[in-house]
Every structure is written in structure tokens, then in C-alpha cells.
Short mmCIF file of C-alpha atoms and ligand atoms in Angstrom, two decimals:
data_model
loop_
_atom_site.label_atom_id
_atom_site.label_comp_id
_atom_site.label_asym_id
_atom_site.label_seq_id
_atom_site.Cartn_x
_atom_site.Cartn_y
_atom_site.Cartn_z
CA MET I 17 -29.67 -19.10 9.48
CA MET I 18 -25.96 -18.57 8.85
CA THR I 19 -24.77 -16.94 5.65
CA ARG I 20 -22.24 -18.82 3.53
CA SER I 21 -19.52 -16.36 4.67
CA GLU I 22 -20.43 -17.05 8.30
CA GLU I 23 -20.24 -20.82 7.68
CA LEU I 24 -16.84 -20.46 6.02
CA PHE I 25 -15.60 -18.24 8.84
CA ALA I 26 -16.77 -20.79 11.43
CA ARG I 27 -14.68 -23.42 9.63
CA ALA I 28 -11.75 -21.04 9.13
CA VAL I 29 -11.32 -20.03 12.77
CA LYS I 30 -10.79 -23.67 13.70
CA VAL I 31 -7.81 -24.07 11.39
CA ILE I 32 -6.45 -20.60 10.55
CA PRO I 33 -5.39 -18.14 13.30
CA GLY I 34 -8.25 -15.65 13.58
CA GLY I 35 -9.81 -17.29 10.54
CA VAL I 36 -7.76 -15.20 8.09
CA ASN I 37 -4.37 -15.39 6.42
CA SER I 38 -3.59 -11.72 7.06
CA PRO I 39 -4.94 -9.72 10.02
CA VAL I 40 -6.18 -6.83 7.85
CA ARG I 41 -8.80 -9.15 6.37
CA ALA I 42 -10.42 -9.78 9.74
CA TYR I 43 -13.63 -7.94 10.58
CA GLY I 44 -13.28 -8.27 14.36
CA ASN I 45 -12.42 -4.62 14.64
CA VAL I 46 -15.68 -3.63 12.99
CA GLY I 47 -17.67 -6.29 14.85
CA MET I 48 -18.58 -8.32 11.78
CA THR I 49 -17.74 -11.54 9.92
CA PRO I 50 -15.41 -11.31 6.91
CA ARG I 51 -17.04 -11.64 3.53
CA PHE I 52 -15.50 -14.65 1.75
CA ILE I 53 -14.75 -13.73 -1.83
CA THR I 54 -15.47 -15.95 -4.82
CA GLY I 55 -14.36 -13.68 -7.66
CA ALA I 56 -13.90 -10.16 -8.96
CA THR I 57 -14.11 -8.37 -12.28
CA GLY I 58 -13.53 -4.73 -13.21
CA PRO I 59 -14.64 -2.55 -10.28
CA TYR I 60 -16.74 -5.31 -8.68
CA ILE I 61 -16.06 -8.08 -6.18
CA PHE I 62 -18.44 -10.95 -5.33
CA ASP I 63 -18.90 -12.88 -2.10
CA ALA I 64 -19.87 -16.44 -1.30
CA ASP I 65 -23.50 -15.37 -0.72
CA GLY I 66 -23.77 -13.97 -4.23
CA GLU I 67 -23.53 -10.32 -3.13
CA LYS I 68 -21.87 -7.84 -5.48
CA TYR I 69 -19.83 -4.90 -4.17
CA ILE I 70 -17.99 -1.94 -5.67
CA ASP I 71 -14.47 -2.73 -4.50
CA TYR I 72 -12.13 -0.11 -3.04
CA ILE I 73 -9.62 -2.57 -1.55
CA ASN I 74 -8.41 -3.69 -4.97
CA SER I 75 -6.15 -6.33 -3.41
CA TRP I 76 -4.58 -3.51 -1.36
CA GLY I 77 -3.57 -1.53 -4.41
CA PRO I 78 -2.21 -3.50 -7.35
CA MET I 79 -5.37 -3.83 -9.42
CA LEU I 80 -4.81 -0.46 -11.09
CA LEU I 81 -6.74 -1.59 -14.17
CA GLY I 82 -9.51 -3.21 -12.14
CA HIS I 83 -9.98 -6.90 -11.39
CA ASN I 84 -9.32 -9.74 -13.77
CA ASN I 85 -8.02 -7.67 -16.66
CA PRO I 86 -8.29 -9.88 -19.79
CA GLU I 87 -4.81 -9.05 -21.16
CA ILE I 88 -3.15 -9.82 -17.85
CA ARG I 89 -5.19 -13.00 -17.44
CA GLU I 90 -4.20 -14.19 -20.93
CA SER I 91 -0.51 -13.52 -20.27
CA VAL I 92 -0.74 -15.62 -17.09
CA ILE I 93 -2.40 -18.49 -18.93
CA ARG I 94 0.26 -18.39 -21.66
CA ALA I 95 3.07 -18.35 -19.07
CA CYS I 96 1.50 -21.29 -17.22
CA GLU I 97 1.63 -23.34 -20.41
CA ASP I 98 5.45 -23.10 -20.26
CA GLY I 99 5.65 -24.25 -16.63
CA LEU I 100 4.91 -22.78 -13.21
CA SER I 101 8.31 -22.44 -11.57
CA PHE I 102 11.86 -23.35 -12.48
CA GLY I 103 13.99 -21.96 -9.67
CA ALA I 104 16.37 -20.94 -12.44
CA ALA I 105 17.06 -17.81 -14.49
CA THR I 106 14.57 -16.83 -17.22
CA GLU I 107 14.34 -14.18 -19.95
CA ARG I 108 11.16 -12.74 -18.38
CA GLU I 109 13.10 -11.72 -15.26
CA VAL I 110 15.66 -9.89 -17.40
CA GLU I 111 12.88 -8.14 -19.27
CA MET I 112 11.22 -7.11 -16.00
CA ALA I 113 14.49 -5.75 -14.58
CA GLU I 114 15.30 -3.89 -17.81
CA PHE I 115 11.82 -2.40 -17.84
CA ILE I 116 11.99 -1.15 -14.24
CA CYS I 117 15.52 0.23 -14.65
CA ALA I 118 14.53 2.01 -17.86
CA HIS I 119 11.45 3.67 -16.40
CA VAL I 120 11.85 4.23 -12.67
CA PRO I 121 13.92 7.25 -11.63
CA SER I 122 17.14 6.34 -9.79
CA VAL I 123 16.76 2.56 -10.16
CA GLU I 124 19.89 1.20 -11.87
CA MET I 125 19.61 -2.41 -10.68
CA VAL I 126 16.72 -4.35 -9.21
CA ARG I 127 16.23 -7.69 -7.44
CA MET I 128 12.86 -9.46 -7.54
CA VAL I 129 11.46 -10.98 -4.35
CA ASN I 130 8.01 -12.27 -3.36
CA SER I 131 6.41 -9.59 -1.20
CA GLY I 132 6.80 -6.06 0.07
CA THR I 133 7.90 -7.42 3.45
CA GLU I 134 10.76 -9.28 1.80
CA ALA I 135 11.67 -6.26 -0.33
CA VAL I 136 11.98 -3.99 2.71
CA MET I 137 13.82 -6.54 4.84
CA SER I 138 16.33 -6.98 2.01
CA ALA I 139 16.67 -3.27 1.22
CA VAL I 140 17.43 -2.51 4.85
CA ARG I 141 20.04 -5.27 4.88
CA ALA I 142 21.58 -3.83 1.71
CA ALA I 143 21.70 -0.36 3.26
CA ARG I 144 23.35 -1.74 6.38
CA GLY I 145 25.86 -3.73 4.34
CA TYR I 146 26.65 -0.72 2.16
CA THR I 147 27.14 1.77 4.99
CA GLY I 148 28.61 -0.63 7.54
CA ARG I 149 26.14 0.87 10.05
CA ASP I 150 23.28 -0.77 11.97
CA LYS I 151 20.74 1.90 12.95
CA ILE I 152 17.75 2.80 10.84
CA ILE I 153 15.09 5.48 11.19
CA LYS I 154 11.45 4.73 10.45
CA PHE I 155 8.33 6.79 11.13
CA ALA I 156 5.58 6.02 13.63
CA GLY I 157 2.53 4.79 11.75
CA CYS I 158 4.42 3.79 8.63
CA TYR I 159 4.14 0.10 7.80
CA HIS I 160 6.95 -1.67 6.02
CA GLY I 161 5.83 -5.29 6.26
CA HIS I 162 6.25 -7.67 9.15
CA SER I 163 9.99 -8.36 9.37
CA ASP I 164 11.20 -8.15 12.97
CA ALA I 165 13.07 -4.85 12.71
CA MET I 166 10.08 -3.09 11.15
CA LEU I 167 7.49 -3.99 13.80
CA VAL I 168 8.09 -0.86 15.82
CA LYS I 169 5.20 1.63 15.97
CA ALA I 170 3.99 0.04 12.74
CA GLY I 171 0.81 1.00 10.93
CA SER I 172 -1.76 -1.17 9.11
CA GLY I 173 -2.96 -4.28 10.98
CA VAL I 174 -0.62 -3.58 13.92
CA MET I 175 -2.24 -0.19 14.43
CA THR I 176 -5.76 -1.52 13.91
CA ALA I 177 -5.17 -4.19 16.54
CA GLY I 178 -3.76 -1.52 18.89
CA ILE I 179 -0.56 -3.52 19.36
CA PRO I 180 2.35 -1.16 20.18
CA ASP I 181 4.98 -3.72 19.19
CA SER I 182 4.58 -7.37 18.26
CA ALA I 183 5.21 -10.20 20.71
CA GLY I 184 7.82 -12.66 19.50
CA VAL I 185 10.23 -9.97 18.31
CA PRO I 186 13.43 -10.14 20.37
CA ALA I 187 14.51 -6.76 21.75
CA GLY I 188 17.81 -7.27 19.94
CA CYS I 189 15.99 -7.15 16.61
CA THR I 190 14.50 -3.71 17.19
CA GLN I 191 17.19 -2.02 19.27
CA ASP I 192 18.57 -0.39 16.12
CA THR I 193 15.19 0.77 14.84
CA LEU I 194 14.72 4.42 15.78
CA THR I 195 11.32 6.04 15.40
CA ALA I 196 10.67 9.57 14.18
CA VAL I 197 7.46 11.56 13.72
CA TYR I 198 6.03 11.69 10.20
CA ASN I 199 6.12 15.23 8.78
CA ASP I 200 8.47 16.37 11.54
CA LEU I 201 11.97 16.94 10.16
CA ASP I 202 13.26 18.09 13.53
CA SER I 203 12.53 14.66 15.00
CA VAL I 204 14.71 13.13 12.26
CA ARG I 205 17.44 15.73 12.69
CA ASP I 206 17.52 15.00 16.44
CA LEU I 207 17.99 11.28 15.80
CA PHE I 208 20.81 11.93 13.35
CA GLU I 209 22.49 14.21 15.91
CA ALA I 210 22.11 11.76 18.78
CA ASN I 211 23.44 8.88 16.64
CA ARG I 212 26.12 10.63 14.61
CA GLY I 213 27.75 8.36 12.01
CA GLU I 214 25.56 5.41 13.05
CA ILE I 215 22.43 5.72 10.86
CA ALA I 216 22.44 3.35 7.89
CA ALA I 217 19.09 4.39 6.42
CA VAL I 218 15.89 6.35 6.68
CA ILE I 219 12.89 4.42 5.38
CA VAL I 220 9.65 6.21 4.62
CA GLU I 221 6.33 5.73 2.85
CA PRO I 222 6.47 8.87 0.66
CA ILE I 223 2.71 9.06 1.14
CA ALA I 224 1.87 7.19 4.32
CA ALA I 225 -0.97 4.82 3.52
CA ASN I 226 -1.00 2.46 6.47
CA MET I 227 -2.20 4.85 9.19
CA GLY I 228 -4.95 5.92 6.85
CA VAL I 229 -3.59 8.19 4.12
CA VAL I 230 -1.25 10.93 5.35
CA LEU I 231 0.35 13.28 2.86
CA PRO I 232 3.89 14.58 3.28
CA LYS I 233 4.02 18.30 4.04
CA GLU I 234 5.81 20.58 1.63
CA GLY I 235 9.57 20.09 2.12
CA PHE I 236 9.35 16.95 4.28
CA LEU I 237 10.61 14.44 1.71
CA GLN I 238 13.16 16.90 0.34
CA GLY I 239 14.35 17.45 3.92
CA LEU I 240 14.83 13.70 4.37
CA ARG I 241 16.80 13.61 1.13
CA THR I 242 19.08 16.40 2.36
CA LEU I 243 19.56 14.88 5.83
CA CYS I 244 20.44 11.47 4.35
CA THR I 245 22.92 13.01 1.91
CA GLU I 246 24.54 15.14 4.64
CA ASN I 247 24.86 12.16 6.97
CA GLY I 248 25.90 9.48 4.47
CA ALA I 249 22.68 7.50 5.09
CA VAL I 250 20.63 5.64 2.49
CA LEU I 251 17.17 7.07 1.74
CA ILE I 252 14.69 4.24 1.13
CA PHE I 253 11.30 5.06 -0.38
CA ASP I 254 8.85 2.28 0.40
CA GLU I 255 6.71 2.43 -2.73
CA VAL I 256 4.73 -0.74 -2.04
CA ILE I 257 1.58 1.38 -2.27
CA THR I 258 2.63 4.49 -4.22
CA GLY I 259 4.80 2.79 -6.88
CA PHE I 260 3.23 2.91 -10.36
CA ARG I 261 0.04 4.27 -8.72
CA LEU I 262 0.71 7.93 -7.95
CA SER I 263 2.36 8.19 -11.34
CA PHE I 264 4.23 5.79 -13.61
CA GLY I 265 7.50 6.72 -11.87
CA GLY I 266 5.81 6.48 -8.44
CA ALA I 267 6.39 8.95 -5.65
CA GLN I 268 9.91 9.72 -6.83
CA GLU I 269 8.53 11.13 -10.07
CA TYR I 270 5.43 12.66 -8.45
CA PHE I 271 7.45 14.60 -5.86
CA GLY I 272 10.58 15.01 -7.98
CA ILE I 273 12.84 13.46 -5.33
CA SER I 274 15.35 10.64 -5.88
CA ALA I 275 15.70 7.93 -3.29
CA ASP I 276 18.77 5.70 -3.03
CA LEU I 277 16.72 2.51 -2.77
CA VAL I 278 13.07 1.85 -3.59
CA THR I 279 10.91 -1.07 -2.48
CA TYR I 280 7.89 -2.48 -4.29
CA GLY I 281 5.31 -5.10 -3.50
CA LYS I 282 2.23 -6.57 -5.12
CA ILE I 283 1.87 -3.84 -7.72
CA ILE I 284 4.89 -5.24 -9.59
CA GLY I 285 2.97 -8.53 -10.00
CA ALA I 286 -0.45 -7.11 -10.93
CA GLY I 287 -1.81 -9.02 -7.96
CA MET I 288 0.49 -12.05 -8.11
CA PRO I 289 2.82 -12.54 -5.10
CA VAL I 290 5.74 -10.31 -6.07
CA GLY I 291 7.99 -7.68 -4.57
CA ALA I 292 11.19 -5.98 -5.65
CA TYR I 293 13.87 -3.66 -4.38
CA GLY I 294 16.22 -1.61 -6.44
CA GLY I 295 18.26 1.54 -6.64
CA LYS I 296 21.76 2.81 -7.04
CA ARG I 297 24.15 0.38 -8.70
CA GLU I 298 26.85 0.78 -6.04
CA ILE I 299 24.39 -0.30 -3.31
CA MET I 300 22.69 -3.07 -5.31
CA GLU I 301 26.05 -4.56 -6.27
CA MET I 302 26.47 -5.37 -2.57
CA ILE I 303 23.81 -8.10 -3.01
CA SER I 304 24.87 -11.73 -3.26
CA PRO I 305 26.23 -13.25 -5.48
CA SER I 306 27.94 -10.06 -6.71
CA GLY I 307 28.46 -8.80 -3.16
CA SER I 308 28.52 -9.87 0.46
CA VAL I 309 24.92 -9.07 1.49
CA TYR I 310 23.02 -12.36 1.32
CA GLN I 311 19.46 -12.53 0.02
CA ALA I 312 17.77 -15.36 -1.86
CA GLY I 313 14.47 -17.00 -2.90
CA THR I 314 13.34 -20.02 -4.95
CA LEU I 315 10.21 -18.29 -6.19
CA SER I 316 11.83 -14.89 -6.77
CA GLY I 317 11.26 -13.82 -10.38
CA ASN I 318 8.66 -16.56 -10.79
CA PRO I 319 7.80 -16.78 -14.51
CA VAL I 320 4.01 -16.61 -14.10
CA ALA I 321 4.23 -13.63 -11.75
CA MET I 322 6.69 -11.88 -14.08
CA ALA I 323 4.30 -12.36 -17.00
CA ALA I 324 1.39 -10.83 -15.08
CA GLY I 325 3.43 -7.93 -13.76
CA LEU I 326 5.13 -7.07 -17.02
CA THR I 327 1.84 -7.10 -18.89
CA GLN I 328 0.33 -4.60 -16.46
CA LEU I 329 3.42 -2.39 -16.44
CA LYS I 330 3.53 -2.35 -20.26
CA ILE I 331 -0.16 -1.42 -20.44
CA LEU I 332 0.48 1.44 -18.01
CA GLN I 333 3.50 2.65 -19.94
CA ALA I 334 1.74 2.52 -23.30
CA ASN I 335 -1.33 4.35 -21.98
CA PRO I 336 -0.28 7.37 -19.92
CA ASP I 337 -3.88 8.59 -20.14
CA ILE I 338 -4.66 5.92 -17.50
CA TYR I 339 -2.90 8.18 -14.96
CA THR I 340 -4.92 11.19 -16.07
CA ARG I 341 -8.10 9.16 -15.66
CA LEU I 342 -7.03 7.75 -12.27
CA ALA I 343 -6.43 11.30 -11.04
CA GLN I 344 -9.80 12.50 -12.40
CA LYS I 345 -11.65 9.53 -10.90
CA GLY I 346 -9.90 10.01 -7.57
CA GLU I 347 -10.81 13.69 -7.59
CA LYS I 348 -14.44 12.99 -8.46
CA LEU I 349 -14.76 10.39 -5.70
CA PHE I 350 -12.80 12.07 -2.93
CA GLU I 351 -13.95 15.65 -3.60
CA GLY I 352 -17.51 14.30 -3.79
CA MET I 353 -17.05 12.56 -0.44
CA LYS I 354 -15.50 15.67 1.09
CA LYS I 355 -18.45 17.80 0.02
CA LEU I 356 -20.95 15.36 1.50
CA LEU I 357 -19.03 15.01 4.78
CA LYS I 358 -18.93 18.80 5.06
CA ARG I 359 -22.60 19.28 4.09
CA TYR I 360 -23.69 16.82 6.79
CA ASP I 361 -21.18 18.21 9.29
CA ALA I 362 -19.84 14.68 9.84
CA GLY I 363 -16.72 15.76 11.73
CA CYS I 364 -14.40 13.92 9.36
CA THR I 365 -11.07 14.67 7.70
CA LEU I 366 -10.49 13.26 4.24
CA ASN I 367 -6.92 13.00 2.95
CA TYR I 368 -6.22 11.96 -0.61
CA ALA I 369 -3.69 12.04 -3.40
CA ARG I 370 -4.86 11.10 -6.87
CA SER I 371 -6.34 7.57 -6.65
CA LEU I 372 -5.55 6.95 -2.97
CA GLY I 373 -7.57 8.31 -0.07
CA CYS I 374 -8.95 7.86 3.44
CA THR I 375 -11.79 9.29 5.52
CA PHE I 376 -10.73 9.77 9.13
CA PHE I 377 -13.48 9.98 11.72
CA THR I 378 -11.91 12.96 13.40
CA ASP I 379 -12.18 16.67 12.68
CA HIS I 380 -8.49 17.04 13.60
CA PRO I 381 -6.15 17.53 10.60
CA VAL I 382 -4.23 14.25 10.15
CA GLU I 383 -0.52 14.78 9.55
CA ASN I 384 1.04 11.99 11.62
CA TYR I 385 0.42 8.87 13.74
CA ALA I 386 -0.80 10.76 16.82
CA ASP I 387 -3.31 12.69 14.70
CA ALA I 388 -4.52 9.48 13.02
CA LYS I 389 -5.11 7.93 16.42
CA THR I 390 -7.60 10.67 17.28
CA ALA I 391 -10.01 8.98 14.84
CA ASP I 392 -13.13 7.46 16.37
CA THR I 393 -12.94 3.78 15.36
CA ALA I 394 -16.47 3.05 16.65
CA ARG I 395 -17.87 5.66 14.26
CA PHE I 396 -15.76 4.16 11.48
CA ALA I 397 -17.21 0.69 12.26
CA GLU I 398 -20.76 2.02 11.93
CA TYR I 399 -19.95 3.71 8.59
CA PHE I 400 -18.13 0.61 7.33
CA ALA I 401 -21.10 -1.67 8.13
CA TYR I 402 -23.54 0.65 6.36
CA MET I 403 -21.37 0.92 3.26
CA LEU I 404 -20.79 -2.85 3.11
CA ASN I 405 -24.45 -3.65 3.60
CA HIS I 406 -25.24 -1.29 0.73
CA GLY I 407 -22.72 -2.72 -1.73
CA ILE I 408 -19.51 -0.78 -1.08
CA HIS I 409 -16.47 -2.90 -0.18
CA LEU I 410 -14.02 -0.89 1.95
CA ALA I 411 -11.06 -2.05 4.01
CA PRO I 412 -12.38 -3.07 7.46
CA SER I 413 -10.15 -0.62 9.29
CA GLN I 414 -9.98 3.09 9.91
CA PHE I 415 -6.27 2.96 9.18
CA GLU I 416 -6.28 1.65 5.62
CA ALA I 417 -6.65 3.38 2.26
CA MET I 418 -9.35 3.39 -0.43
CA PHE I 419 -7.89 2.48 -3.83
CA VAL I 420 -9.52 3.73 -7.04
CA SER I 421 -8.85 1.76 -10.23
CA ASP I 422 -9.28 2.61 -13.89
CA ALA I 423 -12.26 0.24 -13.91
CA HIS I 424 -14.20 2.56 -11.61
CA ASN I 425 -16.36 4.81 -13.74
CA ASP I 426 -18.89 7.61 -13.31
CA GLU I 427 -21.59 5.08 -12.48
CA THR I 428 -19.68 3.28 -9.71
CA ILE I 429 -18.37 6.52 -8.24
CA GLU I 430 -21.81 8.13 -8.25
CA GLU I 431 -23.29 5.01 -6.66
CA THR I 432 -20.61 5.20 -3.93
CA LEU I 433 -21.45 8.86 -3.29
CA ARG I 434 -25.18 8.06 -3.21
CA VAL I 435 -24.62 5.35 -0.55
CA LEU I 436 -22.46 7.72 1.50
CA LYS I 437 -25.17 10.41 1.28
CA ASP I 438 -27.81 7.89 2.42
CA TYR I 439 -25.57 6.89 5.32
CA LEU I 440 -25.07 10.50 6.41
CA GLU I 441 -28.80 11.15 5.98
CA SER I 442 -29.60 8.12 8.16
CA ARG I 443 -27.56 9.58 11.02
CA LYS I 444 -29.33 12.96 11.10
N1 HOZ V 25 -0.75 -4.10 5.18
C1 HOZ V 25 -1.10 -3.87 3.83
C2 HOZ V 25 -2.31 -3.01 3.79
N2 HOZ V 25 -2.13 -1.80 4.43
C3 HOZ V 25 -1.20 -5.12 3.01
C4 HOZ V 25 -2.30 -6.04 3.34
C5 HOZ V 25 -1.96 -7.09 4.34
O1 HOZ V 25 -1.19 -6.85 5.27
O2 HOZ V 25 -2.52 -8.18 4.19
#
């Protein structure tokens, strides 16, 4: 007999490409059927067959406080009572922009959009408009959404699917996208030298979290800062994943490095469809209608999304202890996992920073895209299936992160470690 998720998937594949609205939700790569979700609360998520899981996807990062936080939910309900969308300016947008500019290092102006993809696409356009140059440098394995120019050696679903570059992207759209090696400053220096005076921007995930989790080596981000400054290029930190997660001021604060532009995604909306890009006033003033770089959106700054996002951001700001707890919880989980993987000689490498981590099924240190690709995805699929079947909801890909929220507690973390131990025991 089919499960309810299998029934829903059978219907979905007939009307939705691959049965999912974003490739990273598909379970094809792990040889399974996606679990269809009916709800989530705190650290738990529930599927259509009534199964309960400890969730480490957390909507790909934004649920820092756990699912369905009552204060955020109430703020959304209150905002809905005033209307769902106006396509016109509101006070909430001003409040959101003031809040971000007041609290995020180096952000003097910010523009709200609807997703991380849109934020990056717009930030790159701003950088090109500002510098009058076309070329950009990105890093192999970093994922910056699915705009044409960014689908070059991209991470996340592109990497999981093993697609080098997407079909449907005209060569003209990617001819100015140059690719460097993460953690390799020489590869960036070489590109600057070979394209002197032509590089508009370097865009980087300050902690790469779409080829699994890859930490920047000491000096790497600072080196990018120096190279951009020396060459008159714009440094863009893509903080779709690290923003407000690594620390309240994101990776800029955590690493003590100022970018020129910063991009955000879902975290700004506490799970509602939101993105934003911001940075130095002189660059942001290039954006239409104050400047000549066009960018627009009916739903940008949507009042309901602003209410949700602002509520979460204000909770985070008023309770800095949340960051201490996130770091402690991350340490308990990831150090616990590391110990088990070592004790059972599992041949894995676990990278983590605070509440963000990834187990690679390779004993090779993982410092870039080539290293990440040494991971054994068949072994990952086996581990994933065991964890899911024993109540642990992980991203169905070797190349995605585990996200810890403040709703995870000793009990859920210990249960996760117990299931991992049982899995490793079962393989002996
Ligand atoms: N790619 C992101 C996760 N690494 C966001 C999720 C998605 O693409 O749907």
C-alpha cells in the first residue's frame, strides 16, 4: 500500500516538474520519495503520514527560533488584518530598512526584494552599474541563486544533480562570470591580473554552505577584501545563509570584515518569501529611482513578510543570549557527531561553524568544491535513509547544511546523536 506522501508525489509528478517546486526538495538523489509536510512546531516537523521528525532543514535556515514561533505568528496575523499587499510604500518597510542599517555592519542603505536569487541578481547589477565594468568573480561550489549569470559551477541543487552548468542559459549571460577556487587567493589574484580593470565584483559565501559547509581559511576573506580594494572591485558577501545566523551582524561581524554589498534571503522574512541587498550608500544610490540601475518588484517589502521578519529580527536583537545558545547547541551536536564518526571510524569529515554544519562522506579535508566532490554520495544516501526512517529530517543531499535552531534542546540533540550511533553500530 502507498503511503500518503507516495500518493501525493504520484499526483505531483504529473503536474509539477519532478514533483517539487525546488530541486533540493526532491529525494531522487537518495532513491526515495519526498516526505510531504503538513506542519511544523519548535524543533519538529510532521509529514502527511503522521510521522514526526526532528528537523535540521529549518526551511533552509531562517527558522532560527524554531518552527511556528508564537510571536512571529501573531505578528503575521495582525499584519494580515490590515491587508495582504498594497504595491505601495508602507511604514513597516521603513522600519525594516532602519533596523538593518542600524545593526548590520557596513549597510547604509537597503532594498527589499523577494528572494536570495533576486537579491544577488540585483546586487551584481548594482556593482556593474557602479563600476562600469561587466566581469564578476564567483567561486566554484558557491551558490548564489538561479539567475543566469550565477549558474556557473554552482553549488546546492545544481551540484547535487551533477549539472556543470544549466541548460537554457545563453553563453552570453555567463561569459563575464569568472570562476575561482574557494580558499585559494592565488586563483583570485590570477583572475584580477588577467582581467585588469575589468572586474566589477567578487561575490562569495563567507562560509560556503551550498557544497556542504566549507569554512574560509584564515586570511581568505581578508585577502578578498584587500584584492577588491586594490582593484576597485565591489566585494559582495552573500549572507543568505550566514546573515543573522552566525551572529547578529552575520559573517561581517563574525569575521570582522566589511563587505561593500551584502545579500540576504529568507532569514530576513523569518520564513516568508523575502530577500534584501544593501551596502555602501554610494553604490545603493545607483538603484532606480535614485539612480540608473533598474530593479523593481510589486511584492517587494510586502507588509505581511515585513511584519514576520521584523518580529524575528527584534527578538534576536533583544536576546543576544540566543546566539550563545545557538553556538552551544551547535557545538554539542556537531562535536557529538564528530566523536561518534571517529569512534566508529566512519571515514567522514565534519565541518561546522556555530549552528551550521555538514558531514561529508569522505576522509579528505573539505576546503573547496573539488574536495567536496570526493564525498561518497551513495554512502550519504544510506545514512540519510536511516536517519529519516528513525525520525531525523536532514536535507536529502550530501551538499547541503544542517541548521540548528534555538528550539533544539538537549533532548532533541541527544536523540539525534543516539540515532547516529545506532546507524554507525548497524554498519559494523
Ligand atoms: N539552495 C538553497 C539551499 N542550499 C535554498 C533551497 C532551495 O533552493 O530551494
